[in-house]
Amino acid sequence: MGSQFGPQGRASRLSLGFLLISGLMAAGCINKEGERLPQGLMTFPIAIELSLPPADDAPPEYVFVANSNFALQFNTGSLQSYDLQVLNDAIDSTGAFVGEGCNGAGFLNVCLQRDATTGVQNACIAPGTQTIDCNCDPDVDEDCTACDCDPDSSELRCDPVPPDRCSVIPEQLRLRDRGALLKTVVAPGLLLSEAEIGSFADGLAISTTGRRLYIPVRSDANVTFIDVDSEGLLDCGSGFVPQQSCTEFYRTSSAEQVNPSAPVEMPPDPVDVFAGSLAADFDPAFEGEYILVAHREGEASLLFDQERNGVVRPRIAASLDELAPEQVTITYQPAAKKAWISSAVTNQVIRVGVAIDGDLTQSSLFNAGTLFVTGLDVGNVMRDILFDPRPGRDLAYMVSRSPESLVVARSDSAGEQLNVVGQISACRGPSRLKLVELPARGGMVLTAFISCFDQRMVQIIDAELFQGITILTNISGSFEFVVDVPRERIYIADFSTSVLRIADLGPVLDCLEVPATGAGGAGGVGGMGGAGGMAGAGGMGGAGGMGGAGGSAGTGGTGGTVAEASSPECSPVLIGLVGLPQPVSERPR
């Protein structure tokens, strides 16, 4: 998913910087000679995707992270490929990291206290080492009786390492200043491959084959494509190697035309991208991928990634303008052949029709009608849109910042009014949304995960019952994230500190087995409630509620607050970091 710069209402303090950045981008001065991005370093991670699983029910093998270089400290951004087995072993102290990972040996209690200047007490940093180790494993010995320290002393007591003070780092990264980190776990084989790309990457999509990645890069005013092999290695011009800089060929998806006789120009400022299969979504006779791109100032573009004359690469097919300002994300509704685009400043949902028939050279995009959000407090500032993945559910889930809520509407709305069937309060500054099916209650339960940058948390909602489950707090820059269902983990790209934060979803799954209930109760799988609506924690109330399969029974009211809807015992447990924390003040949108 894409992002944009500083939110409305706070733009004044960022306006000068934004104008400077815009001027640099217009002049082509973003990618220039300067300090090279250190190998293995994250810098403003803006997008994250999991590799496709090698088999049904198998865990994903890799996680891909796009770094935007938002502060322009370096002369490039990057795309990184991390090995998830190594990552989780290093956190869990399993595999090659038994007793040495983040859940390994404890530390003196005094080491856990932050020093105002160094971040870690000087007494805890011995020459040639990083920390003083108590030589015990609290997971094995609860009282730490094996420690060379006094378990009854407040300073000499041996304690586990707090999860925000331990980070797994790739062996390629040269540690400069570990700041407040108490423990670093150097993990050989963690970072498999790294490719330098332009600055201001603003999204990430993976092909339906799992063998190609697409990244909208604003400094290039184009889409970069990168190949990935079965070992997690990347290739964008130098073969499948651990490190490289992407060549111009891979950084200019629009350099070639689908129809050279009717050339199309790629609009500037690409902010998000969606990739799908031509055969699955349009015609089984087609081969390759289609790529939909949203551009910040009201444009959209369409590319096809196919073989021509022995070369498989994206080529631009169509573009469309005069849509809506401050576009943020794009997603696709295959049954309707329409893309939905969110806008950060209007109460509109932009729909773009995709016309593809037997002759791909005649493909086009057209304005399929704007949907206006009504029946809400203000109903604007939409940040993300996703469709219900379950068959037969014509529902769209939208993250709104005014009001701050998860809005649910009919995705088959006729006319210009979006048929809102309910909403649930969200945490402050909601940014991104994931719909994830988790194993619970004898089947799979649809859950909604919402990242809230302003409130530094991730909110989790039971989308079948429309009840808030819990929140994960103290995530300094929660923005993009992915959910690893087989491992029961969530990986959060922390934009503010340039790390990944890893949390265990075990408590969430336990709470899904016994959902909270209120006076109104849930309406069951067929729909939300009857006249009573849902009165459970954070649920959708109101006289309307949602009817059964036949359609909407009116606009549902808003349930309880996020605080009322959250249950601490259900909260995911933060278990460690990946990368070197670098606190900054910049913010995405």
XYZ file of C-alpha atoms in Angstrom:
589
model
C 0.000 0.000 0.000
C 1.106 3.510 -0.615
C 1.637 6.520 1.593
C 1.895 10.252 1.369
C 3.388 13.104 3.303
C 2.118 14.810 6.470
C -1.590 14.704 7.350
C -4.124 17.454 6.766
C -4.346 19.918 9.625
C -0.636 19.526 10.318
C 0.678 20.337 6.879
C 1.776 23.858 7.769
C 4.824 22.709 9.697
C 5.811 20.425 6.840
C 4.834 22.621 3.895
C 8.267 24.137 3.358
C 9.921 20.725 3.400
C 7.291 19.328 1.079
C 7.788 22.154 -1.420
C 11.528 21.605 -1.287
C 11.113 17.875 -1.863
C 8.651 18.503 -4.689
C 11.083 20.903 -6.314
C 13.911 18.430 -6.039
C 11.765 15.700 -7.542
C 10.679 17.945 -10.400
C 14.281 18.847 -11.108
C 15.403 15.243 -10.981
C 17.713 15.908 -8.042
C 16.587 13.165 -5.686
C 18.943 10.419 -6.860
C 22.352 12.008 -6.851
C 25.845 11.322 -5.640
C 26.031 11.403 -1.874
C 26.325 9.091 1.088
C 25.627 5.531 0.033
C 22.991 3.597 1.927
C 24.832 1.262 4.333
C 24.297 -2.386 3.543
C 21.675 -4.009 5.739
C 20.232 -0.743 7.076
C 16.521 0.040 6.991
C 15.657 3.670 6.307
C 12.005 4.677 6.638
C 10.413 1.323 5.727
C 7.280 2.297 3.822
C 5.969 -1.033 2.510
C 6.182 -4.713 3.391
C 4.986 -7.931 1.735
C 5.255 -11.652 2.455
C 6.395 -14.114 -0.176
C 3.743 -16.471 -1.481
C 3.750 -19.731 0.525
C 5.450 -22.663 -1.244
C 2.420 -24.878 -0.507
C -1.022 -24.700 1.056
C -0.842 -24.091 4.822
C 2.944 -23.696 4.619
C 4.444 -20.573 6.183
C 5.876 -17.871 3.926
C 9.631 -18.103 3.522
C 10.583 -14.456 3.038
C 9.462 -10.952 3.882
C 10.230 -8.054 1.527
C 10.736 -4.518 2.851
C 10.794 -1.345 0.733
C 12.816 1.496 2.270
C 11.856 4.989 1.133
C 14.889 7.029 2.287
C 12.284 9.655 3.220
C 14.747 12.028 4.909
C 17.139 11.873 1.917
C 20.017 11.012 4.229
C 21.333 8.628 1.585
C 21.381 8.696 -2.202
C 19.028 5.735 -2.709
C 16.243 3.740 -1.176
C 16.286 -0.050 -1.157
C 14.314 -3.266 -1.336
C 15.380 -5.993 1.093
C 14.596 -9.711 1.268
C 14.702 -11.326 4.742
C 14.629 -15.026 5.635
C 11.663 -15.543 7.973
C 12.945 -18.798 9.457
C 16.221 -17.163 10.483
C 14.355 -14.094 11.738
C 12.033 -16.079 13.993
C 14.751 -18.456 15.208
C 16.880 -15.475 16.266
C 13.992 -14.020 18.248
C 12.851 -17.328 19.771
C 16.372 -18.604 20.575
C 15.719 -21.709 18.487
C 17.538 -23.388 15.605
C 21.047 -21.970 15.272
C 20.342 -19.426 18.023
C 19.589 -21.672 21.024
C 20.240 -19.625 24.163
C 21.511 -16.679 22.114
C 18.386 -15.036 20.738
C 16.147 -12.326 22.135
C 14.399 -14.880 24.355
C 17.707 -16.214 25.605
C 19.874 -15.241 28.564
C 18.808 -12.539 31.011
C 20.587 -9.373 32.115
C 21.318 -7.493 35.298
C 18.352 -5.404 36.353
C 20.547 -2.300 36.426
C 21.247 -2.807 32.728
C 17.581 -2.347 31.959
C 17.651 1.247 33.189
C 18.246 3.769 30.436
C 21.059 6.265 30.788
C 20.100 9.803 29.733
C 23.074 10.184 27.426
C 24.170 6.741 26.298
C 20.870 4.879 26.358
C 22.459 1.951 28.235
C 24.247 2.108 31.573
C 28.000 2.329 31.050
C 28.478 -0.389 33.653
C 26.699 -2.772 31.322
C 29.112 -2.295 28.434
C 32.318 -4.231 28.992
C 35.284 -3.789 26.610
C 34.893 -6.084 23.653
C 31.339 -7.047 24.571
C 27.959 -5.450 24.180
C 26.344 -6.248 27.522
C 26.855 -7.979 30.839
C 25.112 -11.328 30.675
C 23.674 -12.954 33.791
C 24.452 -16.350 32.277
C 20.983 -17.655 32.939
C 17.881 -18.357 30.950
C 14.744 -17.041 32.677
C 12.604 -19.284 30.463
C 14.317 -22.325 31.957
C 14.984 -21.055 35.483
C 12.225 -18.713 36.604
C 14.153 -17.483 39.662
C 17.454 -17.165 37.801
C 19.215 -19.122 40.566
C 22.003 -19.999 38.128
C 22.940 -16.341 37.753
C 26.176 -14.848 39.034
C 24.079 -12.203 40.719
C 21.786 -11.725 43.688
C 18.137 -12.476 42.787
C 16.990 -10.486 45.849
C 18.784 -7.284 44.889
C 17.002 -4.646 42.813
C 20.210 -3.860 40.924
C 21.781 -7.304 40.766
C 18.595 -9.197 39.981
C 18.618 -11.050 36.670
C 15.719 -10.206 34.342
C 14.673 -11.122 30.791
C 15.500 -8.618 28.080
C 12.514 -6.357 27.272
C 11.380 -7.021 23.689
C 11.954 -3.397 22.663
C 15.567 -3.587 23.844
C 16.626 -6.599 21.766
C 17.038 -6.489 18.004
C 18.026 -9.034 15.385
C 20.371 -7.502 12.817
C 21.878 -8.871 9.592
C 25.562 -9.694 9.567
C 26.065 -7.158 6.754
C 25.128 -4.256 9.035
C 28.034 -2.514 10.718
C 26.771 -1.486 14.144
C 27.542 2.167 14.819
C 25.493 3.303 17.810
C 23.091 0.814 19.322
C 21.366 3.547 21.338
C 18.925 2.093 23.865
C 19.326 -1.486 22.632
C 20.474 -3.794 25.400
C 21.058 -6.809 23.211
C 21.749 -7.296 19.513
C 21.573 -10.701 17.871
C 23.723 -10.849 14.751
C 21.973 -13.301 12.439
C 23.927 -14.740 9.486
C 21.582 -15.507 6.613
C 18.902 -13.081 7.801
C 19.270 -10.568 4.957
C 19.319 -12.649 1.798
C 19.404 -9.924 -0.819
C 19.255 -6.165 -1.163
C 18.667 -3.943 -4.188
C 19.183 -0.188 -4.363
C 16.212 1.657 -5.878
C 15.141 5.284 -6.147
C 14.102 7.372 -3.152
C 10.483 7.779 -2.042
C 9.268 4.276 -2.730
C 5.582 4.368 -1.873
C 4.119 0.888 -2.019
C 4.834 -2.728 -2.904
C 2.965 -5.495 -4.724
C 3.904 -9.074 -5.505
C 2.941 -10.827 -8.730
C 0.495 -13.722 -8.658
C 3.391 -16.059 -9.482
C 5.391 -14.759 -6.535
C 8.424 -14.224 -8.747
C 8.262 -10.470 -9.357
C 7.851 -7.393 -7.155
C 6.490 -3.998 -8.206
C 7.415 -0.787 -6.370
C 6.048 2.686 -7.228
C 8.979 5.084 -6.812
C 8.146 8.764 -6.739
C 11.659 10.032 -7.461
C 11.657 7.999 -10.685
C 8.023 8.882 -11.488
C 7.735 5.234 -12.448
C 7.317 1.670 -11.237
C 10.417 -0.395 -10.475
C 10.146 -4.155 -10.995
C 12.448 -6.689 -9.348
C 12.602 -10.447 -9.850
C 12.909 -12.856 -6.916
C 13.943 -16.511 -7.071
C 13.011 -19.494 -4.914
C 15.928 -18.755 -2.563
C 14.796 -15.204 -1.847
C 17.509 -13.565 -3.953
C 16.654 -10.426 -5.927
C 17.541 -9.501 -9.510
C 17.130 -6.093 -11.118
C 19.926 -6.129 -13.650
C 22.871 -7.947 -12.066
C 21.482 -11.445 -11.650
C 20.283 -13.101 -8.457
C 22.952 -11.816 -6.085
C 23.075 -10.574 -2.460
C 23.559 -6.906 -3.344
C 23.080 -4.726 -6.429
C 21.798 -1.430 -7.790
C 18.779 -1.655 -10.061
C 19.482 -0.688 -13.661
C 17.426 1.813 -15.639
C 15.716 -1.049 -17.472
C 14.152 -2.262 -14.216
C 13.371 1.250 -12.942
C 11.309 2.360 -15.954
C 8.277 0.116 -16.367
C 6.678 2.644 -18.720
C 9.647 2.828 -21.097
C 7.886 0.523 -23.550
C 4.332 0.756 -24.894
C 1.698 -1.944 -25.246
C 0.501 -0.086 -28.346
C 3.410 1.885 -29.876
C 1.066 3.509 -32.399
C -0.857 5.205 -29.567
C 1.808 6.108 -26.982
C 0.792 6.669 -23.366
C 2.738 8.757 -20.869
C 3.137 7.585 -17.283
C 1.689 10.210 -14.887
C 3.990 11.500 -12.119
C 3.872 10.713 -8.394
C 2.936 7.003 -8.273
C 1.756 6.209 -4.735
C 0.333 2.694 -4.811
C 0.217 -0.386 -7.009
C -1.966 -3.473 -7.434
C -0.975 -6.578 -9.422
C -3.243 -9.356 -10.672
C -3.450 -12.206 -13.159
C -4.804 -11.411 -16.625
C -5.956 -15.008 -17.064
C -7.760 -15.210 -13.716
C -9.433 -11.791 -13.785
C -10.051 -11.198 -17.513
C -9.541 -13.988 -20.052
C -7.976 -17.460 -19.589
C -6.305 -17.019 -22.968
C -4.156 -14.171 -21.649
C -0.762 -14.641 -20.067
C 1.048 -12.415 -17.631
C 0.053 -9.768 -15.100
C -1.854 -6.508 -15.141
C -0.621 -3.670 -12.938
C -2.824 -0.833 -11.710
C -1.146 2.294 -10.366
C -2.646 5.180 -8.391
C -0.953 8.557 -8.764
C -1.122 11.227 -6.114
C -2.788 14.091 -7.970
C -5.766 12.368 -9.515
C -4.398 9.961 -12.122
C -4.330 6.210 -12.664
C -2.382 4.030 -15.069
C -2.502 0.466 -16.396
C 0.460 -1.711 -17.384
C 0.766 -5.268 -18.667
C 3.697 -7.472 -17.665
C 4.082 -9.956 -20.522
C 6.612 -11.546 -22.834
C 7.378 -9.812 -26.122
C 10.276 -10.763 -28.384
C 11.734 -12.903 -25.629
C 11.636 -10.112 -23.027
C 9.212 -10.249 -20.099
C 8.695 -6.780 -18.668
C 5.916 -4.296 -17.822
C 4.669 -2.013 -20.601
C 2.250 0.871 -20.237
C -1.190 0.414 -21.800
C -3.402 3.268 -20.596
C -3.726 6.202 -18.226
C -6.541 8.345 -16.864
C -6.612 11.769 -15.210
C -9.027 14.176 -13.506
C -9.956 11.748 -10.737
C -9.451 13.039 -7.152
C -6.685 14.926 -5.323
C -4.430 13.345 -2.704
C -5.008 9.763 -3.813
C -3.601 7.208 -1.403
C -4.271 3.542 -2.208
C -5.696 1.406 -5.003
C -7.374 -1.999 -4.913
C -9.278 -4.043 -7.479
C -12.757 -5.583 -7.539
C -12.449 -8.439 -10.084
C -16.168 -9.237 -10.416
C -17.011 -5.638 -11.323
C -13.785 -5.014 -13.288
C -13.266 -1.820 -11.307
C -10.431 -0.367 -9.268
C -11.276 1.603 -6.117
C -9.011 4.484 -5.111
C -9.045 6.262 -1.748
C -8.583 10.016 -1.347
C -7.109 11.689 1.723
C -9.042 14.962 1.369
C -12.498 14.223 -0.066
C -15.595 12.236 0.865
C -15.298 10.296 -2.370
C -14.339 6.796 -3.362
C -13.019 6.888 -6.912
C -13.899 3.965 -9.167
C -11.935 3.295 -12.331
C -13.212 0.836 -14.910
C -10.706 -1.465 -16.603
C -11.627 -2.288 -20.202
C -9.662 -5.298 -21.456
C -10.868 -7.521 -24.275
C -9.302 -9.809 -26.867
C -6.975 -7.115 -28.186
C -4.778 -5.864 -25.353
C -3.514 -2.971 -27.483
C -7.002 -1.457 -27.282
C -7.268 -1.650 -23.490
C -8.313 1.452 -21.593
C -9.258 2.968 -18.257
C -12.433 4.977 -17.735
C -14.141 6.841 -14.913
C -16.670 4.328 -13.568
C -18.397 6.800 -11.290
C -17.530 8.355 -7.974
C -19.153 7.107 -4.790
C -19.886 9.710 -2.134
C -19.707 8.674 1.494
C -22.833 9.810 3.348
C -24.472 9.052 6.661
C -21.259 9.566 8.633
C -20.028 12.400 10.838
C -17.907 13.966 8.102
C -17.113 11.038 5.870
C -13.849 12.006 4.273
C -10.144 11.299 4.555
C -10.306 7.677 3.424
C -6.947 5.959 3.811
C -7.411 2.367 2.707
C -10.007 0.120 1.048
C -10.226 -3.680 0.898
C -12.921 -6.113 -0.211
C -14.276 -9.012 1.814
C -12.313 -12.073 0.610
C -15.116 -14.515 1.442
C -17.266 -15.730 -1.482
C -20.642 -14.057 -1.831
C -19.851 -11.168 0.506
C -20.299 -7.912 -1.405
C -18.707 -5.785 1.290
C -16.021 -3.126 1.189
C -14.036 -2.247 4.314
C -12.669 1.284 4.453
C -10.424 3.052 6.949
C -11.647 6.595 7.590
C -10.013 9.391 9.557
C -13.158 11.501 9.762
C -14.727 9.912 11.675
C -11.885 7.693 12.854
C -13.466 4.358 12.126
C -13.640 1.191 10.096
C -16.508 1.777 7.670
C -18.295 -1.171 6.065
C -20.371 -0.639 2.929
C -21.985 -2.591 0.133
C -19.463 -2.982 -2.678
C -22.280 -3.373 -5.209
C -23.776 0.057 -4.499
C -25.812 1.553 -7.330
C -25.890 5.266 -8.027
C -23.544 7.800 -6.468
C -24.174 7.147 -2.760
C -22.043 4.571 -0.987
C -24.391 2.327 0.970
C -22.782 2.339 4.410
C -24.111 -0.498 6.546
C -22.092 0.125 9.677
C -18.962 1.415 11.307
C -16.811 0.684 14.318
C -14.623 3.181 16.144
C -10.933 3.023 15.288
C -7.854 4.242 17.077
C -6.540 7.737 16.383
C -4.951 8.365 12.994
C -5.902 5.078 11.268
C -3.634 4.468 8.295
C -3.661 0.959 6.850
C -5.971 -2.055 6.833
C -5.489 -5.807 6.455
C -8.272 -8.384 6.299
C -6.979 -11.700 7.621
C -8.706 -15.037 8.141
C -7.510 -16.612 11.400
C -8.209 -20.181 12.574
C -10.813 -20.085 15.363
C -14.289 -21.303 16.343
C -13.919 -24.451 14.257
C -13.144 -22.617 11.027
C -11.614 -19.407 9.741
C -12.674 -16.075 11.268
C -12.276 -12.851 9.296
C -10.419 -10.220 11.304
C -9.521 -6.632 10.496
C -6.127 -5.249 11.520
C -5.799 -1.439 11.486
C -2.535 0.436 12.011
C -2.872 3.830 13.703
C 0.212 5.975 13.273
C -0.930 8.845 15.508
C -1.865 6.628 18.447
C 1.108 4.278 18.003
C -0.892 1.071 17.910
C -2.485 -1.671 15.853
C -6.179 -2.379 16.457
C -7.696 -5.830 15.875
C -11.411 -6.329 15.152
C -13.546 -9.442 14.757
C -15.020 -8.596 11.341
C -17.649 -11.331 11.546
C -19.121 -10.082 14.826
C -17.976 -6.477 14.398
C -16.457 -6.469 17.847
C -13.178 -4.960 18.886
C -10.857 -7.699 20.136
C -7.768 -5.892 21.356
C -4.971 -3.449 20.555
C -1.196 -3.713 20.307
C 0.284 -0.549 21.792
C 3.617 1.284 21.963
C 4.457 0.885 18.275
C 6.183 4.211 17.664
C 5.557 4.381 13.925
C 2.962 1.736 13.086
C 2.149 1.990 9.399
C 2.442 -0.921 6.973
C 2.370 -4.485 8.305
C 1.768 -8.108 7.303
C 0.290 -11.066 9.182
C 2.034 -14.456 9.109
C -0.925 -16.738 9.890
C 0.931 -20.109 10.017
C 3.469 -18.700 12.507
C 0.796 -16.665 14.345
C 2.862 -13.506 14.069
C 2.576 -9.942 12.828
C 5.489 -8.002 11.311
C 5.107 -4.226 11.557
C 7.225 -1.791 9.539
C 7.965 0.989 12.036
C 8.380 4.097 9.902
C 9.515 6.263 12.835
C 12.438 4.126 13.994
C 13.282 2.168 10.824
C 12.843 -1.324 12.275
C 10.453 -4.239 12.039
C 8.521 -4.989 15.225
C 7.511 -8.614 15.703
C 4.539 -9.670 17.832
C 2.997 -13.023 18.768
C -0.711 -13.384 17.898
C -1.333 -16.327 20.239
C -3.469 -14.329 22.716
C -5.614 -13.000 19.858
C -6.381 -16.523 18.655
C -7.295 -17.592 22.183
C -9.760 -14.713 22.518
C -11.308 -15.404 19.112
C -12.367 -18.822 20.396
C -14.570 -17.180 23.032
C -15.702 -13.825 21.589
C -17.102 -11.110 23.833
C -20.891 -10.832 23.811
C -23.209 -8.043 24.802
C -26.938 -7.493 25.274
C -27.634 -7.309 21.574
C -25.524 -10.259 20.616
C -24.169 -10.982 17.177
C -26.251 -11.559 14.119
C -24.240 -14.582 13.085
C -22.512 -15.276 9.809
C -25.456 -14.133 7.704
C -25.354 -10.531 8.826
C -25.216 -8.127 11.687
C -27.933 -8.228 14.269
C -31.583 -7.411 14.010
C -33.271 -4.447 15.596
C -31.049 -4.709 18.616
C -27.865 -4.421 16.654
C -24.652 -5.439 18.358
C -24.062 -4.007 21.800
C -20.860 -5.878 22.490
C -17.521 -4.250 23.088
C -16.762 -1.943 20.253
C -19.516 -3.529 18.194
C -21.920 -1.924 15.785
C -25.086 -0.783 17.470
C -27.993 1.320 16.287
C -31.473 0.477 15.155
C -30.391 -0.275 11.634
C -27.726 -2.904 12.008
C -27.135 -5.057 8.955
C -29.763 -7.377 7.587
C -29.209 -10.841 6.270
C -28.024 -11.805 2.828
C -30.799 -9.779 1.255
C -29.133 -6.436 1.879
C -28.875 -3.554 4.277
C -31.458 -2.741 6.921
C -30.193 0.799 7.423
C -27.112 2.517 8.668
C -25.712 1.024 11.823
C -24.543 3.163 14.691
C -21.101 3.319 16.146
C -20.219 0.977 18.977
C -18.002 1.612 21.974
C -14.683 3.365 22.060
C -11.405 1.665 21.275
C -10.509 1.583 24.953
C -13.823 -0.066 25.803
C -13.391 -2.581 22.995
C -9.868 -3.650 23.850
C -8.970 -6.506 26.154
C -5.401 -6.499 27.506
C -5.305 -10.272 27.938
C -6.052 -10.617 24.213
C -3.287 -8.282 23.078
C -0.483 -9.571 20.839
C 2.837 -9.846 22.649
C 5.797 -7.889 21.298
C 8.734 -10.304 21.171
C 11.542 -8.448 19.407
C 12.838 -6.121 16.719
C 14.673 -6.482 13.432
C 17.099 -3.753 12.415
C 18.900 -0.848 14.050
C 16.485 1.688 15.612
C 16.937 5.228 14.307
C 14.430 7.592 15.981
C 13.198 10.360 13.667
C 10.310 12.821 13.506
C 9.125 12.412 9.909
C 5.723 10.859 9.338
C 4.016 9.094 6.425
C 0.388 9.290 5.469
